[in-house]
Coordinates of C-alpha atoms in Angstrom, one line a residue:
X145 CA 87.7 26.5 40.7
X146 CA 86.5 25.8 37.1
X147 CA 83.5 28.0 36.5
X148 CA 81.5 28.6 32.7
X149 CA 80.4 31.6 32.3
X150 CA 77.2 30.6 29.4
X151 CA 75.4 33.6 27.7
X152 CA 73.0 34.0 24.2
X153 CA 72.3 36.9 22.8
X154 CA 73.9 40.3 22.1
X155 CA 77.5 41.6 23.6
X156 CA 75.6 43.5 25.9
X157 CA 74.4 39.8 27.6
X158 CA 78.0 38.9 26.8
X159 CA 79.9 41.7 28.5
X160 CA 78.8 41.4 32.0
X161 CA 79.7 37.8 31.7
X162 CA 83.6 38.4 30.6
X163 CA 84.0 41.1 33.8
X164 CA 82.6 39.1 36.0
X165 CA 85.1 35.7 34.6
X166 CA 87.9 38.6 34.4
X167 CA 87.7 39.2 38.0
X168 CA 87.3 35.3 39.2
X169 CA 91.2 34.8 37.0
X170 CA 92.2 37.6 38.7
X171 CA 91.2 35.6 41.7
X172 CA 93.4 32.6 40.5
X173 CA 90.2 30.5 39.7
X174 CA 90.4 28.9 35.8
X175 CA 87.1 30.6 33.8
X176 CA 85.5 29.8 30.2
X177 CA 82.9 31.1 28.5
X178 CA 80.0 29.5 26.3
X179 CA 78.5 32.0 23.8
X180 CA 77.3 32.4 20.0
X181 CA 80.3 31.1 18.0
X182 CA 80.1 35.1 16.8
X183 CA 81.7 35.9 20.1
X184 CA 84.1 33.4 19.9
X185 CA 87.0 35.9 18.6
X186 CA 86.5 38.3 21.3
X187 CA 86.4 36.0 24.2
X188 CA 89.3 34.4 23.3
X189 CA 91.6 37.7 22.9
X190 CA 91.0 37.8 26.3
X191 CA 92.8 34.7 26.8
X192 CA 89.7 32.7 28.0
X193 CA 88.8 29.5 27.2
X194 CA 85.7 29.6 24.9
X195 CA 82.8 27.0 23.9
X196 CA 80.1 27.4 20.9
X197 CA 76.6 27.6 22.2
X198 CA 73.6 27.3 20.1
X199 CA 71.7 29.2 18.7
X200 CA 73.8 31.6 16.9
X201 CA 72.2 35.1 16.6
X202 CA 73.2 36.6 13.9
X203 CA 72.9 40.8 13.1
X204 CA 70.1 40.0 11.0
X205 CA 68.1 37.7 13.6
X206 CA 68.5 40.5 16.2
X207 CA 67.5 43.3 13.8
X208 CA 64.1 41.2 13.2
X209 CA 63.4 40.7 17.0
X210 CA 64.3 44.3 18.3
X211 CA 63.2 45.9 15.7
X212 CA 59.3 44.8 16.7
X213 CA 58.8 45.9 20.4
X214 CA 55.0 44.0 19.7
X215 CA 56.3 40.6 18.4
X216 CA 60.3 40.9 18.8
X217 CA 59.3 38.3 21.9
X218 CA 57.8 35.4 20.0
X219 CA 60.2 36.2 17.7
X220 CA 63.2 35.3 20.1
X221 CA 61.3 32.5 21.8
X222 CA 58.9 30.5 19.4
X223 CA 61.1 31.2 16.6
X224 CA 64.7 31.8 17.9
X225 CA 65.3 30.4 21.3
X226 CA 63.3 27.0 21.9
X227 CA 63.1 25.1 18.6
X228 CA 66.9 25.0 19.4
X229 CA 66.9 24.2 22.4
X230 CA 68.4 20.5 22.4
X231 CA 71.1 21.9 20.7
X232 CA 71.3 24.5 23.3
X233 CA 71.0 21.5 25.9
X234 CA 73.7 19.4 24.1
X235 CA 76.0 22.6 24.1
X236 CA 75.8 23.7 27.3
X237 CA 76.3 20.1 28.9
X238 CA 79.8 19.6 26.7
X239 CA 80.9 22.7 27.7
X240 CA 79.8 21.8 31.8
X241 CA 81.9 18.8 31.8
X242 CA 84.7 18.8 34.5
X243 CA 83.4 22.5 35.7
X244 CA 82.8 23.2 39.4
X245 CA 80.2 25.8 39.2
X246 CA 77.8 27.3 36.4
X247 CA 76.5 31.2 36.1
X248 CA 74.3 31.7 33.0
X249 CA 72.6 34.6 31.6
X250 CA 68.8 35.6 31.3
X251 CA 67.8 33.1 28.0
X252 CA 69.6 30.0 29.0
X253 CA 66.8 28.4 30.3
X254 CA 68.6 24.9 29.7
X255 CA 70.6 25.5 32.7
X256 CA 68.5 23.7 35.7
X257 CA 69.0 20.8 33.5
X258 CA 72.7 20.4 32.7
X259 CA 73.2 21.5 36.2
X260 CA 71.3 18.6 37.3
X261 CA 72.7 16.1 35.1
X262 CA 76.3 17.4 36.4
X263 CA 75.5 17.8 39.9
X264 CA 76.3 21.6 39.5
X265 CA 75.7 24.4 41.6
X266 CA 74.6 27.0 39.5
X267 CA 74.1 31.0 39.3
X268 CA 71.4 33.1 37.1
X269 CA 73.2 36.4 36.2
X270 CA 70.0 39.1 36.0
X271 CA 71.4 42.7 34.4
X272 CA 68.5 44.9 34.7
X273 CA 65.2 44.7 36.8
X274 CA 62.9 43.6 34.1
X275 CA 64.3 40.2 34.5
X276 CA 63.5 39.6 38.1
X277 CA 59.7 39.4 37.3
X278 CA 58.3 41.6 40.2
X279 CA 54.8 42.0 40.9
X280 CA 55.9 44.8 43.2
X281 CA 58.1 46.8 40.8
X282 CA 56.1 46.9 38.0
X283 CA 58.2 47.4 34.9
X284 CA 57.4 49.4 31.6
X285 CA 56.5 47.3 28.8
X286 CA 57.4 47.5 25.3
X287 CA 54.6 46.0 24.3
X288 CA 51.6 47.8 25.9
X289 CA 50.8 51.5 25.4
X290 CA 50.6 52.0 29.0
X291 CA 53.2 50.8 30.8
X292 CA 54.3 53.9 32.3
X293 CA 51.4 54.3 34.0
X294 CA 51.0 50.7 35.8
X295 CA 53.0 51.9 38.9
X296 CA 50.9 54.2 40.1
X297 CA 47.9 51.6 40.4
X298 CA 49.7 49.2 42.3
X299 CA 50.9 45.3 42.0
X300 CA 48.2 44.3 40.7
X301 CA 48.1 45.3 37.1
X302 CA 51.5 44.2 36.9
X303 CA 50.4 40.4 38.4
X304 CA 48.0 40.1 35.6
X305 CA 50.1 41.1 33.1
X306 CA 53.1 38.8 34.0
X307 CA 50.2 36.3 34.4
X308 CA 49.6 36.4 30.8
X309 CA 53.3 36.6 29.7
X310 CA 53.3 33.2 31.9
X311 CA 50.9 31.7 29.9
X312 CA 52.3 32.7 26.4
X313 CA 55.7 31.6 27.1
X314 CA 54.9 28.6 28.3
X315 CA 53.2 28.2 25.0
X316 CA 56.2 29.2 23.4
X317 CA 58.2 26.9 25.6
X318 CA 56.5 23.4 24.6
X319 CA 59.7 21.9 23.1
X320 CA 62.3 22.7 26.0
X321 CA 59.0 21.1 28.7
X322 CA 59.1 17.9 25.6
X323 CA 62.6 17.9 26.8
X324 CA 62.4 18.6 30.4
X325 CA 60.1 15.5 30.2
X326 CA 62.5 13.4 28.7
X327 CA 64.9 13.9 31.0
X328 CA 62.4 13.5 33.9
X329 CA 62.6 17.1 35.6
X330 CA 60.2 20.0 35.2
X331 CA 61.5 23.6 37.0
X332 CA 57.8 25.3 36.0
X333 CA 57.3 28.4 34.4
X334 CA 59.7 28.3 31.9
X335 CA 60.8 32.5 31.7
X336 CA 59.7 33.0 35.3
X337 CA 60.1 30.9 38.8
X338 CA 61.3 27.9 36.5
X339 CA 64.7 30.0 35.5
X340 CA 65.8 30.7 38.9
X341 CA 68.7 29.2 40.5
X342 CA 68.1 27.8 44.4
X343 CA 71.7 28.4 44.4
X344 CA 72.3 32.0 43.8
X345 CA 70.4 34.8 42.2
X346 CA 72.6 37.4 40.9
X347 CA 70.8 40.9 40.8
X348 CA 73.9 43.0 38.7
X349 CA 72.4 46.6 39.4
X350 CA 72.9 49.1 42.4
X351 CA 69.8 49.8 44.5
X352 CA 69.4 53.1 42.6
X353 CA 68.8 51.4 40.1
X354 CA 66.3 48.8 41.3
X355 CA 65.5 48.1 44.6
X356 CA 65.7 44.4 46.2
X357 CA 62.0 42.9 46.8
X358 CA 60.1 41.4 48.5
X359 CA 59.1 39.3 46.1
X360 CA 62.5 38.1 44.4
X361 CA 63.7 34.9 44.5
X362 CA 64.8 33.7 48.1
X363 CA 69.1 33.2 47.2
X364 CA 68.7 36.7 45.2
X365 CA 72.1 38.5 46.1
X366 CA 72.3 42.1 45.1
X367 CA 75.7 44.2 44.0
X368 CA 75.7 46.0 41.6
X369 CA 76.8 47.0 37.2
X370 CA 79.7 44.7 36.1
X371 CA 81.4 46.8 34.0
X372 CA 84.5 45.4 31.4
X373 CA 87.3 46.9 31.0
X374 CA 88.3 47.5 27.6
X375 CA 90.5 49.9 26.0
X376 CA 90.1 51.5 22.5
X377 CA 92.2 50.0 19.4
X378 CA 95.4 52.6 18.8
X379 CA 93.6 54.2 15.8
X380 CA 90.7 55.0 17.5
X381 CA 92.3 55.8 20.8
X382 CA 94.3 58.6 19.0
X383 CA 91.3 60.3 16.8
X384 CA 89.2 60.4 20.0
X385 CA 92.4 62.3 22.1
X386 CA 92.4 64.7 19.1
X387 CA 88.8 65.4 18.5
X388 CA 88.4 65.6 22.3
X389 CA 91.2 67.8 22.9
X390 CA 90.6 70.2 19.7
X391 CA 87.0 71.5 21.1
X392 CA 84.1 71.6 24.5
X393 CA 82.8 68.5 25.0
X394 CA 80.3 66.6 22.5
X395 CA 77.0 64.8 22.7
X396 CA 77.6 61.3 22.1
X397 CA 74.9 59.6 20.4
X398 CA 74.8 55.5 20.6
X399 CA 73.0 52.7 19.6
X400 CA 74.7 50.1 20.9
X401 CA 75.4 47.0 18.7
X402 CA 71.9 45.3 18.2
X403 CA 69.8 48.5 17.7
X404 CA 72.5 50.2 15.9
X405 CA 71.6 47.8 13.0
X406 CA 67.9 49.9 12.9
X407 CA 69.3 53.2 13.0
X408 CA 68.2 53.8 9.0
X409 CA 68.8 57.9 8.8
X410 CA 69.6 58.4 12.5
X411 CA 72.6 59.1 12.4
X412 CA 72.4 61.9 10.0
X413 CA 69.6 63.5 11.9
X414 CA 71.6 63.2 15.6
X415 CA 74.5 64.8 13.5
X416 CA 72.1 67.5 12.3
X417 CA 70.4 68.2 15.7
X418 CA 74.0 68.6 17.9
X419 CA 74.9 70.9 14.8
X420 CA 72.0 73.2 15.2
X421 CA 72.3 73.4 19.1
X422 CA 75.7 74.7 18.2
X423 CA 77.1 71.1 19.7
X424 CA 80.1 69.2 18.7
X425 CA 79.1 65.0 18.4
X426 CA 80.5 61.9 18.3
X427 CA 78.5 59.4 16.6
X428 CA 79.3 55.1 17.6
X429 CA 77.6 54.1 14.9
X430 CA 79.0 50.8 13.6
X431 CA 79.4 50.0 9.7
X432 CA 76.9 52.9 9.0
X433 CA 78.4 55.1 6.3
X434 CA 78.9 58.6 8.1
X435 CA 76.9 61.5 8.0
X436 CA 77.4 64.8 5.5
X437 CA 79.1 66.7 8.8
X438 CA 81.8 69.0 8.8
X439 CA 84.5 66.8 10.4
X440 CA 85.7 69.0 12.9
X441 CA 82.5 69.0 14.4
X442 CA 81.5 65.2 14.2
X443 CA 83.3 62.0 15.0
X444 CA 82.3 59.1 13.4
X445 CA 82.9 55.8 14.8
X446 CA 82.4 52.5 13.7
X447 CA 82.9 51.3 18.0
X448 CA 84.9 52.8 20.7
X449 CA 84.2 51.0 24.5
X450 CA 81.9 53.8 26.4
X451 CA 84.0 53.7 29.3
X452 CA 86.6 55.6 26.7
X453 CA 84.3 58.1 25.3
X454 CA 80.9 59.1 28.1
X455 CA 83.4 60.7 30.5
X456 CA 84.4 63.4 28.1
X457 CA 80.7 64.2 27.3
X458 CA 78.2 67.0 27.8
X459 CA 75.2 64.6 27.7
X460 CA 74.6 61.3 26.2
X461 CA 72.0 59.8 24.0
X462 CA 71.4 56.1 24.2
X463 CA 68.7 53.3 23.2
X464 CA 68.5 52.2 27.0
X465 CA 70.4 48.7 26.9
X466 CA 71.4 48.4 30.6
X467 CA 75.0 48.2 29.5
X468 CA 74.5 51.8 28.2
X469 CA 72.8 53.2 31.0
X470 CA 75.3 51.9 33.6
X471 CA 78.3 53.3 31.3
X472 CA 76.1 57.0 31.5
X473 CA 75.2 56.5 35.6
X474 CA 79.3 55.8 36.5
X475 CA 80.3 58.5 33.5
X476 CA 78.2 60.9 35.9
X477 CA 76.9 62.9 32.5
X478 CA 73.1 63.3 31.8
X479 CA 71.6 60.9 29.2
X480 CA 68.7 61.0 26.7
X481 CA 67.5 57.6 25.6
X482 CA 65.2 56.3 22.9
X483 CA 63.7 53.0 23.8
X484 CA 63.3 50.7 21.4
X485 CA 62.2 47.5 23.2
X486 CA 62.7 44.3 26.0
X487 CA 64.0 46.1 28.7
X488 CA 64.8 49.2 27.4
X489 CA 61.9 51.5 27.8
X490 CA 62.0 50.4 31.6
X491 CA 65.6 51.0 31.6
X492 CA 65.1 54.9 30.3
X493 CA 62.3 55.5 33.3
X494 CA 64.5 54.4 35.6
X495 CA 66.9 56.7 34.8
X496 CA 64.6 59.3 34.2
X497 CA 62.9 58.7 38.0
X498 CA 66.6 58.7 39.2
X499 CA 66.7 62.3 37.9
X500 CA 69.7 61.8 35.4
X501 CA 67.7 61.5 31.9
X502 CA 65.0 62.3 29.9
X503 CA 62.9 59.6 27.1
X504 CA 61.8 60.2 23.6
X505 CA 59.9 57.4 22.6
X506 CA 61.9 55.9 19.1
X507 CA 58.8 56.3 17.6
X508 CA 58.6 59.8 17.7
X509 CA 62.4 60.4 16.7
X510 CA 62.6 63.6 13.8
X511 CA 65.3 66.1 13.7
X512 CA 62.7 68.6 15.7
X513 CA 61.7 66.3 18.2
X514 CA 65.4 65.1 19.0
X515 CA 66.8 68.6 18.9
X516 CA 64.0 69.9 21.0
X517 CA 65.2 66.8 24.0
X518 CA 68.4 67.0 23.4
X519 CA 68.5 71.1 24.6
X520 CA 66.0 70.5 27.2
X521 CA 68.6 67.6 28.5
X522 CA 71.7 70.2 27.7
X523 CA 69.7 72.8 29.8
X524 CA 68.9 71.4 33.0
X525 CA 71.8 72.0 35.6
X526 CA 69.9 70.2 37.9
X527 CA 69.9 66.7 36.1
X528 CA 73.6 67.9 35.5
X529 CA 74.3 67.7 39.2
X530 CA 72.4 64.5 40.1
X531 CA 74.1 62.8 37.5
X532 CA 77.3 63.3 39.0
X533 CA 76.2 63.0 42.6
X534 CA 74.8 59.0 41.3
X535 CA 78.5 58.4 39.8
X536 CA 80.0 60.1 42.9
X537 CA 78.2 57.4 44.9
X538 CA 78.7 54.5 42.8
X539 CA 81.7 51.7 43.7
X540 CA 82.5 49.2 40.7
X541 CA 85.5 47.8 42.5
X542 CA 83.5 47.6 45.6
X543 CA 80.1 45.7 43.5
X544 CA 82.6 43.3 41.6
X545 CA 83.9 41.9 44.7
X546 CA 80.6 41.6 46.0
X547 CA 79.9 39.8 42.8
X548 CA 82.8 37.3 42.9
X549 CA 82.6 36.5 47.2
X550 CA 78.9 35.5 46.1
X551 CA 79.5 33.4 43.1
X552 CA 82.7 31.3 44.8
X553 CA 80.6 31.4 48.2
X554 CA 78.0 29.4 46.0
X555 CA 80.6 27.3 44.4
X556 CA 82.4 26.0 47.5
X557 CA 78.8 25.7 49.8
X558 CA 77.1 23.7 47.3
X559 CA 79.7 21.1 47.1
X560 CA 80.1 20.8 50.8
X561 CA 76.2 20.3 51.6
X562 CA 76.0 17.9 48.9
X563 CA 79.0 15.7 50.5
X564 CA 77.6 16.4 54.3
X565 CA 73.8 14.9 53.4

């Protein structure tokens, strides 16, 4: 089967999306890939077909929208997302011709309409629980002071509040509903029960993680992190073996690549902090110039794939992109994370509810503060222990199969009920 796998956004949106086509080849099916044409390299090393999709989001358009947990949303929306969102439409449909099946990432909200115009089944690919829109798991918002407190009042705060997200990103939405119009189909809320596949609902986290509802979509499939393999380029591989093997194991301190971009003097003070706990470091810290460290005692990196570095740690410390924290829950090594916005803060209080992390708000990042978590994190054997005993329990193979039966399960159903009525 021909399937397009279509994302926007960051890798993290992007990585999930090449696992999950890997596997499918693997299967003998015939993947592609729609993405920002900045992806275009990397999706095609892999040797899979690859189709521009609009808009572009370039390191300076994601630096503006994470880098404001309060506004970073219209940002992406009102500014980013929908005022090119015919392009996105016209994209998405060229790319959709001749395939037998569609699976599309959180912001491709065009998708209920190309599907419809190419009598696709389609899937929605959801990475963290944030994106399922539950009253009855209420999530930590970026955006309001709060938010950690909502689940111990009930659903109902958290009702009220996606309420008024509706509302706003409807508001936001006007020229994809102009659209919708045009092409004489309206799916609803735009962010929330509008984006949903009738098809298939992909939930790509473990139960541990976030636990089905009762209130998610009806064709909501759980299985779990689909994780990429990748391997490290030669020069990298080799200073990682050698730094590894030439002392106990380091913090790693990440940013990922969107948040990385915000990291002004971060770097330096993570590299101080490890130092003064008496800690080796590795820093994966992208084109930042490296910090004044004795280099036997810090690594700097401009990228090495986590899957090659978080296994050799003694804790981790992260900005709480789900990618991230799946990396740190199958490494089995205790993580501090710094939340900077979307999902993220969420994302860290899961993980510090699963009893594997602790949070410092970015806000309040200073060489005390992070040296202070970071040997509280260090000390505790018992978040040591549960770490390992999540990784321990965790099956990737086991998830990605689960992953691909469900997606070529929609792909060949859909088909035959559309032939049989």
């Amino acid at each position: 089967m021909r399937i397009l796998f279509a994302s926007l956004g960051s890798l993290g949106d992007l990585f999930p999306m090449l696992a999950m086509a890997q596997a499918l080849r693997a299967r003998g099916h015939a993947p592609a890939i729609a993405a920002p044409a900045a992806h275009g390299a990397r999706v095609t090393a892999l040797g899979l077909p690859f189709h521009p999709l609009r808009p572009d989001f370039p390191p300076q358009v994601l630096t503006r929208i994470f880098g404001d947990p309060v506004h970073g949303g219209k940002r992406l929306f009102d500014e980013t997302l929908f005022p090119q969102v015919r392009e996105t439409y016209a994209d998405l449909l060229a790319a959709a011709e001749g395939a037998d099946a569609l699976v599309v990432g959180e912001l491709v909200y065009v998708a209920p309409l190309v599907a419809a115009r190419l009598g696709l089944p389609w899937a929605n690919a959801m990475l963290s629980p944030t994106t399922m829109m539950s009253a009855l798991d209420p999530c930590v918002l970026a955006w309001f002071p709060a938010g950690y407190h909502l689940r111990h009042l009930g659903p109902w705060p958290q009702r009220v509040l996606l309420n008024i997200e509706r509302r706003v990103t409807d508001a936001w939405a006007s020229p994809l509903i102009a659209l919708q119009q045009e092409l004489g189909a309206h799916t609803g809320d735009i962010v929330f029960e509008g984006k949903f596949s009738p098809h298939l609902v992909l939930a790509l986290f473990p139960p541990a993680f976030g636990a089905k509802q009762r209130d998610w979509p009806a064709a909501s499939v759980q299985t779990g992190f689909p994780f990429l393999a990748q391997t490290p380029a030669p020069e990298t591989a080799a200073r990682l073996r050698a730094f590894l093997e030439a002392g106990p194991a380091p913090v790693v301190f990440t940013l990922g690549t969107t948040v990385v971009h915000l990291a002004e003097d971060f770097y330096q003070v993570a590299a101080d902090a490890a130092l003064a706990l008496g800690r080796r470091a590795i820093l994966l810290m992208g084109n930042k110039p490296p910090p004044r460290a004795p280099a036997d005692r810090v690594l700097a990196l401009d990228y090495a794939p986590h899957a090659s570095v978080f296994p050799h740690a003694a804790a981790i410390v992260q900005h709480g992109g789900v990618g991230g924290c799946a990396e740190a829950l199958r490494a089995g090594v205790p993580v501090l994370t710094i939340p900077v916005g979307f999902d993220q803060p969420d994302n860290a209080e899961r993980l510090r509810r699963m009893g594997v992390g602790a949070v410092l708000p970015h806000k309040r990042v200073n060489r005390e503060s992070l040296e202070r978590s970071l040997r509280a994190v260090l000390a505790d054997t018992a978040m040591a222990a549960r770490a390992k005993a999540v990784a321990a329990s965790m099956d990737p193979e086991a998830d990605m199969t689960r992953t691909v039966d469900a997606i070529e399960a929609m792909a060949r159903r859909e088909p035959a009920a559309r032939a049989t009525g």
